[in-house]
JSON list of C-alpha atoms in Angstrom, two decimals:
[
{"chain": "M", "resi": 1, "resn": "MET", "atom": "CA", "xyz": [-148.57, -171.66, 109.14]},
{"chain": "M", "resi": 2, "resn": "THR", "atom": "CA", "xyz": [-150.00, -168.00, 107.23]},
{"chain": "M", "resi": 3, "resn": "SER", "atom": "CA", "xyz": [-147.12, -166.69, 106.51]},
{"chain": "M", "resi": 4, "resn": "ALA", "atom": "CA", "xyz": [-146.29, -170.13, 104.51]},
{"chain": "M", "resi": 5, "resn": "ALA", "atom": "CA", "xyz": [-149.61, -169.50, 102.70]},
{"chain": "M", "resi": 6, "resn": "LEU", "atom": "CA", "xyz": [-148.56, -165.98, 102.02]},
{"chain": "M", "resi": 7, "resn": "HIS", "atom": "CA", "xyz": [-144.77, -167.26, 101.18]},
{"chain": "M", "resi": 8, "resn": "ILE", "atom": "CA", "xyz": [-146.44, -169.51, 98.57]},
{"chain": "M", "resi": 9, "resn": "ILE", "atom": "CA", "xyz": [-149.58, -167.11, 97.21]},
{"chain": "M", "resi": 10, "resn": "ILE", "atom": "CA", "xyz": [-146.75, -164.12, 96.53]},
{"chain": "M", "resi": 11, "resn": "GLN", "atom": "CA", "xyz": [-144.14, -166.66, 94.92]},
{"chain": "M", "resi": 12, "resn": "ARG", "atom": "CA", "xyz": [-147.03, -168.38, 92.36]},
{"chain": "M", "resi": 13, "resn": "ASP", "atom": "CA", "xyz": [-148.20, -164.78, 91.51]},
{"chain": "M", "resi": 14, "resn": "LEU", "atom": "CA", "xyz": [-144.19, -163.63, 91.04]},
{"chain": "M", "resi": 15, "resn": "HIS", "atom": "CA", "xyz": [-144.34, -166.95, 88.85]},
{"chain": "M", "resi": 16, "resn": "ARG", "atom": "CA", "xyz": [-147.31, -165.73, 86.71]},
{"chain": "M", "resi": 17, "resn": "SER", "atom": "CA", "xyz": [-145.94, -162.65, 85.89]},
{"chain": "M", "resi": 18, "resn": "GLU", "atom": "CA", "xyz": [-142.79, -163.59, 84.92]},
{"chain": "M", "resi": 19, "resn": "ARG", "atom": "CA", "xyz": [-143.92, -166.29, 82.95]},
{"chain": "M", "resi": 20, "resn": "PHE", "atom": "CA", "xyz": [-146.12, -163.53, 81.32]},
{"chain": "M", "resi": 21, "resn": "HIS", "atom": "CA", "xyz": [-143.18, -161.48, 80.60]},
{"chain": "M", "resi": 22, "resn": "LEU", "atom": "CA", "xyz": [-140.46, -164.28, 79.32]},
{"chain": "M", "resi": 23, "resn": "ALA", "atom": "CA", "xyz": [-144.28, -164.73, 76.95]},
{"chain": "M", "resi": 24, "resn": "THR", "atom": "CA", "xyz": [-144.10, -161.55, 75.77]},
{"chain": "M", "resi": 25, "resn": "LYS", "atom": "CA", "xyz": [-140.72, -161.39, 74.88]},
{"chain": "M", "resi": 26, "resn": "THR", "atom": "CA", "xyz": [-140.29, -164.03, 72.82]},
{"chain": "M", "resi": 27, "resn": "THR", "atom": "CA", "xyz": [-143.34, -163.06, 71.05]},
{"chain": "M", "resi": 28, "resn": "ILE", "atom": "CA", "xyz": [-141.72, -159.88, 69.88]},
{"chain": "M", "resi": 29, "resn": "LEU", "atom": "CA", "xyz": [-138.08, -161.32, 69.16]},
{"chain": "M", "resi": 30, "resn": "GLU", "atom": "CA", "xyz": [-140.38, -164.41, 66.89]},
{"chain": "M", "resi": 31, "resn": "GLU", "atom": "CA", "xyz": [-141.86, -161.50, 64.83]},
{"chain": "M", "resi": 32, "resn": "LEU", "atom": "CA", "xyz": [-138.76, -159.33, 64.78]},
{"chain": "M", "resi": 33, "resn": "VAL", "atom": "CA", "xyz": [-136.62, -162.90, 63.37]},
{"chain": "M", "resi": 34, "resn": "GLN", "atom": "CA", "xyz": [-139.55, -164.03, 61.00]},
{"chain": "M", "resi": 35, "resn": "ARG", "atom": "CA", "xyz": [-139.46, -160.23, 59.44]},
{"chain": "M", "resi": 36, "resn": "ILE", "atom": "CA", "xyz": [-135.22, -160.68, 58.97]},
{"chain": "M", "resi": 37, "resn": "GLN", "atom": "CA", "xyz": [-135.88, -163.63, 57.12]},
{"chain": "M", "resi": 38, "resn": "ARG", "atom": "CA", "xyz": [-138.74, -162.50, 55.12]},
{"chain": "M", "resi": 39, "resn": "GLY", "atom": "CA", "xyz": [-136.07, -159.14, 53.80]},
{"chain": "M", "resi": 40, "resn": "ASP", "atom": "CA", "xyz": [-138.88, -156.97, 55.69]},
{"chain": "M", "resi": 41, "resn": "PRO", "atom": "CA", "xyz": [-137.57, -153.65, 53.13]},
{"chain": "M", "resi": 42, "resn": "ALA", "atom": "CA", "xyz": [-139.53, -151.24, 56.02]},
{"chain": "M", "resi": 43, "resn": "LEU", "atom": "CA", "xyz": [-137.28, -152.70, 58.68]},
{"chain": "M", "resi": 44, "resn": "THR", "atom": "CA", "xyz": [-134.55, -149.82, 59.96]},
{"chain": "M", "resi": 45, "resn": "SER", "atom": "CA", "xyz": [-132.16, -150.71, 62.18]},
{"chain": "M", "resi": 46, "resn": "ASP", "atom": "CA", "xyz": [-134.31, -148.46, 64.65]},
{"chain": "M", "resi": 47, "resn": "GLU", "atom": "CA", "xyz": [-136.98, -150.59, 64.67]},
{"chain": "M", "resi": 48, "resn": "VAL", "atom": "CA", "xyz": [-134.81, -153.86, 65.10]},
{"chain": "M", "resi": 49, "resn": "ASN", "atom": "CA", "xyz": [-132.99, -151.63, 67.95]},
{"chain": "M", "resi": 50, "resn": "LYS", "atom": "CA", "xyz": [-136.49, -150.79, 69.92]},
{"chain": "M", "resi": 51, "resn": "SER", "atom": "CA", "xyz": [-137.81, -154.68, 69.99]},
{"chain": "M", "resi": 52, "resn": "MET", "atom": "CA", "xyz": [-134.39, -155.58, 71.51]},
{"chain": "M", "resi": 53, "resn": "ARG", "atom": "CA", "xyz": [-135.42, -153.20, 74.12]},
{"chain": "M", "resi": 54, "resn": "LEU", "atom": "CA", "xyz": [-139.02, -153.61, 74.44]},
{"chain": "M", "resi": 55, "resn": "ALA", "atom": "CA", "xyz": [-137.20, -157.35, 74.75]},
{"chain": "M", "resi": 56, "resn": "ASP", "atom": "CA", "xyz": [-135.06, -156.29, 77.25]},
{"chain": "M", "resi": 57, "resn": "THR", "atom": "CA", "xyz": [-132.85, -158.47, 75.76]},
{"chain": "M", "resi": 58, "resn": "HIS", "atom": "CA", "xyz": [-130.09, -156.14, 76.68]},
{"chain": "M", "resi": 59, "resn": "SER", "atom": "CA", "xyz": [-129.39, -157.45, 79.88]},
{"chain": "M", "resi": 60, "resn": "LEU", "atom": "CA", "xyz": [-128.07, -160.73, 78.49]},
{"chain": "M", "resi": 61, "resn": "GLY", "atom": "CA", "xyz": [-125.39, -159.78, 76.62]},
{"chain": "M", "resi": 62, "resn": "ALA", "atom": "CA", "xyz": [-123.22, -157.19, 79.03]},
{"chain": "M", "resi": 63, "resn": "PRO", "atom": "CA", "xyz": [-124.00, -155.00, 81.46]},
{"chain": "M", "resi": 64, "resn": "ASP", "atom": "CA", "xyz": [-125.92, -151.74, 79.97]},
{"chain": "M", "resi": 65, "resn": "PRO", "atom": "CA", "xyz": [-123.75, -147.76, 80.31]},
{"chain": "M", "resi": 66, "resn": "GLY", "atom": "CA", "xyz": [-126.40, -146.57, 81.95]},
{"chain": "M", "resi": 67, "resn": "MET", "atom": "CA", "xyz": [-126.75, -149.03, 84.75]},
{"chain": "M", "resi": 68, "resn": "GLU", "atom": "CA", "xyz": [-126.32, -147.58, 87.96]},
{"chain": "M", "resi": 69, "resn": "LYS", "atom": "CA", "xyz": [-122.95, -149.35, 89.89]},
{"chain": "M", "resi": 70, "resn": "PRO", "atom": "CA", "xyz": [-123.69, -152.04, 92.04]},
{"chain": "M", "resi": 71, "resn": "GLN", "atom": "CA", "xyz": [-124.76, -151.48, 95.93]},
{"chain": "M", "resi": 72, "resn": "GLU", "atom": "CA", "xyz": [-122.29, -152.36, 98.05]},
{"chain": "M", "resi": 73, "resn": "LYS", "atom": "CA", "xyz": [-122.51, -154.95, 100.57]},
{"chain": "M", "resi": 74, "resn": "THR", "atom": "CA", "xyz": [-124.20, -154.24, 104.30]},
{"chain": "M", "resi": 75, "resn": "SER", "atom": "CA", "xyz": [-123.17, -156.58, 107.02]},
{"chain": "M", "resi": 76, "resn": "TRP", "atom": "CA", "xyz": [-125.35, -157.87, 109.83]},
{"chain": "M", "resi": 77, "resn": "ARG", "atom": "CA", "xyz": [-123.07, -155.97, 112.38]},
{"chain": "M", "resi": 78, "resn": "ASP", "atom": "CA", "xyz": [-123.69, -152.79, 110.49]},
{"chain": "M", "resi": 79, "resn": "THR", "atom": "CA", "xyz": [-127.46, -153.31, 110.38]},
{"chain": "M", "resi": 80, "resn": "ILE", "atom": "CA", "xyz": [-127.66, -154.10, 114.00]},
{"chain": "M", "resi": 81, "resn": "PHE", "atom": "CA", "xyz": [-124.88, -151.68, 115.93]},
{"chain": "M", "resi": 82, "resn": "GLY", "atom": "CA", "xyz": [-125.71, -149.22, 112.92]},
{"chain": "M", "resi": 83, "resn": "ARG", "atom": "CA", "xyz": [-122.75, -148.38, 110.23]},
{"chain": "M", "resi": 84, "resn": "LYS", "atom": "CA", "xyz": [-119.83, -146.13, 111.02]},
{"chain": "M", "resi": 85, "resn": "ARG", "atom": "CA", "xyz": [-120.24, -142.39, 109.84]},
{"chain": "M", "resi": 86, "resn": "ASP", "atom": "CA", "xyz": [-117.07, -141.21, 107.41]},
{"chain": "M", "resi": 87, "resn": "PRO", "atom": "CA", "xyz": [-115.80, -137.96, 110.19]},
{"chain": "M", "resi": 88, "resn": "ARG", "atom": "CA", "xyz": [-114.92, -135.80, 106.08]},
{"chain": "M", "resi": 89, "resn": "ARG", "atom": "CA", "xyz": [-118.37, -136.40, 104.79]},
{"chain": "M", "resi": 90, "resn": "GLU", "atom": "CA", "xyz": [-119.98, -134.88, 107.72]},
{"chain": "M", "resi": 91, "resn": "GLU", "atom": "CA", "xyz": [-117.63, -132.35, 107.80]},
{"chain": "M", "resi": 92, "resn": "VAL", "atom": "CA", "xyz": [-119.33, -131.42, 104.02]},
{"chain": "M", "resi": 93, "resn": "GLU", "atom": "CA", "xyz": [-122.77, -131.98, 104.80]},
{"chain": "M", "resi": 94, "resn": "LEU", "atom": "CA", "xyz": [-121.86, -129.35, 108.03]},
{"chain": "M", "resi": 95, "resn": "GLU", "atom": "CA", "xyz": [-120.71, -126.97, 105.57]},
{"chain": "M", "resi": 96, "resn": "ALA", "atom": "CA", "xyz": [-123.73, -127.73, 102.80]},
{"chain": "M", "resi": 97, "resn": "ALA", "atom": "CA", "xyz": [-125.70, -127.17, 105.80]},
{"chain": "M", "resi": 98, "resn": "LYS", "atom": "CA", "xyz": [-124.27, -123.57, 106.83]},
{"chain": "M", "resi": 99, "resn": "LYS", "atom": "CA", "xyz": [-123.45, -122.40, 103.01]},
{"chain": "M", "resi": 100, "resn": "MET", "atom": "CA", "xyz": [-127.27, -122.71, 102.50]},
{"chain": "M", "resi": 101, "resn": "TRP", "atom": "CA", "xyz": [-128.13, -120.80, 106.22]},
{"chain": "M", "resi": 102, "resn": "GLU", "atom": "CA", "xyz": [-125.80, -118.32, 105.46]},
{"chain": "M", "resi": 103, "resn": "GLU", "atom": "CA", "xyz": [-127.86, -118.04, 101.85]},
{"chain": "M", "resi": 104, "resn": "ALA", "atom": "CA", "xyz": [-131.29, -117.58, 103.89]},
{"chain": "M", "resi": 105, "resn": "LEU", "atom": "CA", "xyz": [-130.33, -114.91, 105.97]},
{"chain": "M", "resi": 106, "resn": "THR", "atom": "CA", "xyz": [-129.17, -113.17, 103.21]},
{"chain": "M", "resi": 107, "resn": "GLU", "atom": "CA", "xyz": [-131.37, -113.03, 101.42]},
{"chain": "M", "resi": 108, "resn": "THR", "atom": "CA", "xyz": [-133.89, -112.10, 104.42]},
{"chain": "M", "resi": 109, "resn": "SER", "atom": "CA", "xyz": [-132.05, -109.57, 105.23]},
{"chain": "M", "resi": 110, "resn": "ASP", "atom": "CA", "xyz": [-132.13, -108.28, 101.82]},
{"chain": "M", "resi": 111, "resn": "LYS", "atom": "CA", "xyz": [-135.68, -109.10, 101.94]},
{"chain": "M", "resi": 112, "resn": "LEU", "atom": "CA", "xyz": [-136.49, -106.84, 104.66]},
{"chain": "M", "resi": 113, "resn": "THR", "atom": "CA", "xyz": [-134.33, -104.19, 103.80]},
{"chain": "M", "resi": 114, "resn": "GLN", "atom": "CA", "xyz": [-136.18, -103.62, 100.57]},
{"chain": "M", "resi": 115, "resn": "ASP", "atom": "CA", "xyz": [-139.74, -103.79, 102.35]},
{"chain": "M", "resi": 116, "resn": "ARG", "atom": "CA", "xyz": [-137.59, -101.22, 104.18]},
{"chain": "M", "resi": 117, "resn": "ARG", "atom": "CA", "xyz": [-137.13, -98.91, 101.92]},
{"chain": "M", "resi": 118, "resn": "SER", "atom": "CA", "xyz": [-140.05, -99.15, 100.02]},
{"chain": "M", "resi": 119, "resn": "GLU", "atom": "CA", "xyz": [-141.94, -98.08, 103.35]},
{"chain": "M", "resi": 120, "resn": "VAL", "atom": "CA", "xyz": [-140.05, -95.59, 103.95]},
{"chain": "M", "resi": 121, "resn": "SER", "atom": "CA", "xyz": [-140.57, -93.88, 99.83]},
{"chain": "M", "resi": 122, "resn": "GLN", "atom": "CA", "xyz": [-144.25, -94.24, 99.97]},
{"chain": "M", "resi": 123, "resn": "PRO", "atom": "CA", "xyz": [-145.67, -91.09, 101.24]},
{"chain": "M", "resi": 124, "resn": "SER", "atom": "CA", "xyz": [-148.14, -91.51, 104.26]},
{"chain": "M", "resi": 125, "resn": "THR", "atom": "CA", "xyz": [-151.79, -90.90, 103.39]},
{"chain": "M", "resi": 126, "resn": "ILE", "atom": "CA", "xyz": [-153.83, -88.37, 105.97]},
{"chain": "M", "resi": 127, "resn": "SER", "atom": "CA", "xyz": [-157.64, -89.10, 106.33]},
{"chain": "M", "resi": 128, "resn": "ALA", "atom": "CA", "xyz": [-159.17, -86.80, 107.53]},
{"chain": "M", "resi": 129, "resn": "VAL", "atom": "CA", "xyz": [-161.94, -89.62, 108.85]},
{"chain": "M", "resi": 130, "resn": "PRO", "atom": "CA", "xyz": [-160.40, -91.41, 112.19]},
{"chain": "M", "resi": 131, "resn": "PRO", "atom": "CA", "xyz": [-159.82, -94.77, 111.42]},
{"chain": "M", "resi": 132, "resn": "SER", "atom": "CA", "xyz": [-161.59, -96.47, 114.98]},
{"chain": "M", "resi": 133, "resn": "SER", "atom": "CA", "xyz": [-164.44, -95.13, 113.17]},
{"chain": "M", "resi": 134, "resn": "THR", "atom": "CA", "xyz": [-163.81, -97.37, 109.15]},
{"chain": "M", "resi": 135, "resn": "THR", "atom": "CA", "xyz": [-163.60, -100.39, 110.99]},
{"chain": "M", "resi": 136, "resn": "THR", "atom": "CA", "xyz": [-166.54, -102.48, 111.01]},
{"chain": "M", "resi": 137, "resn": "PRO", "atom": "CA", "xyz": [-166.67, -104.47, 114.54]},
{"chain": "M", "resi": 138, "resn": "ILE", "atom": "CA", "xyz": [-166.10, -108.20, 114.47]},
{"chain": "M", "resi": 139, "resn": "GLN", "atom": "CA", "xyz": [-168.85, -110.82, 116.56]},
{"chain": "M", "resi": 140, "resn": "ALA", "atom": "CA", "xyz": [-168.25, -113.94, 118.25]},
{"chain": "M", "resi": 141, "resn": "PRO", "atom": "CA", "xyz": [-169.16, -116.65, 117.38]},
{"chain": "M", "resi": 142, "resn": "GLN", "atom": "CA", "xyz": [-173.00, -117.71, 118.26]},
{"chain": "M", "resi": 143, "resn": "LYS", "atom": "CA", "xyz": [-172.77, -120.65, 120.22]},
{"chain": "M", "resi": 144, "resn": "SER", "atom": "CA", "xyz": [-174.80, -124.13, 118.69]},
{"chain": "M", "resi": 145, "resn": "GLY", "atom": "CA", "xyz": [-175.82, -127.03, 119.70]},
{"chain": "M", "resi": 146, "resn": "LYS", "atom": "CA", "xyz": [-173.11, -128.89, 117.09]},
{"chain": "M", "resi": 147, "resn": "ALA", "atom": "CA", "xyz": [-169.56, -130.06, 117.39]},
{"chain": "M", "resi": 148, "resn": "VAL", "atom": "CA", "xyz": [-167.62, -128.27, 115.36]},
{"chain": "M", "resi": 149, "resn": "PHE", "atom": "CA", "xyz": [-164.27, -129.96, 114.60]},
{"chain": "M", "resi": 150, "resn": "TYR", "atom": "CA", "xyz": [-161.07, -127.97, 113.28]}
]
């Protein structure tokens, strides 16, 4: 019962929004027709094309060249049992992953060798004061009655 009520509400809202879209398209096209009939000198082909795109009339005729190709259909069997994977595609994905892994390893090893070279090239500084006397002691935080969440 609830499902049917929700379905009806959703359908009502979809129809209302579709009516608004159609009314907007109609208004845009009627205004364009009036401007053409009056012979408006300021009307250019770019404005006509813009109005046509705004009214979304390009979908009425031939398909838009920028549209994606249609999705292939998925059968119930594929939905339940899963689609069989193409072994050639898996090989390509595996090779791409191996290539990325190798690039990451070489990049990391290059960075490590550069860091080691910079450490060797920098002269070490010797201080008269031992490092233990220059550090400040770290105190543990005091316990409070309030709960702290991290």
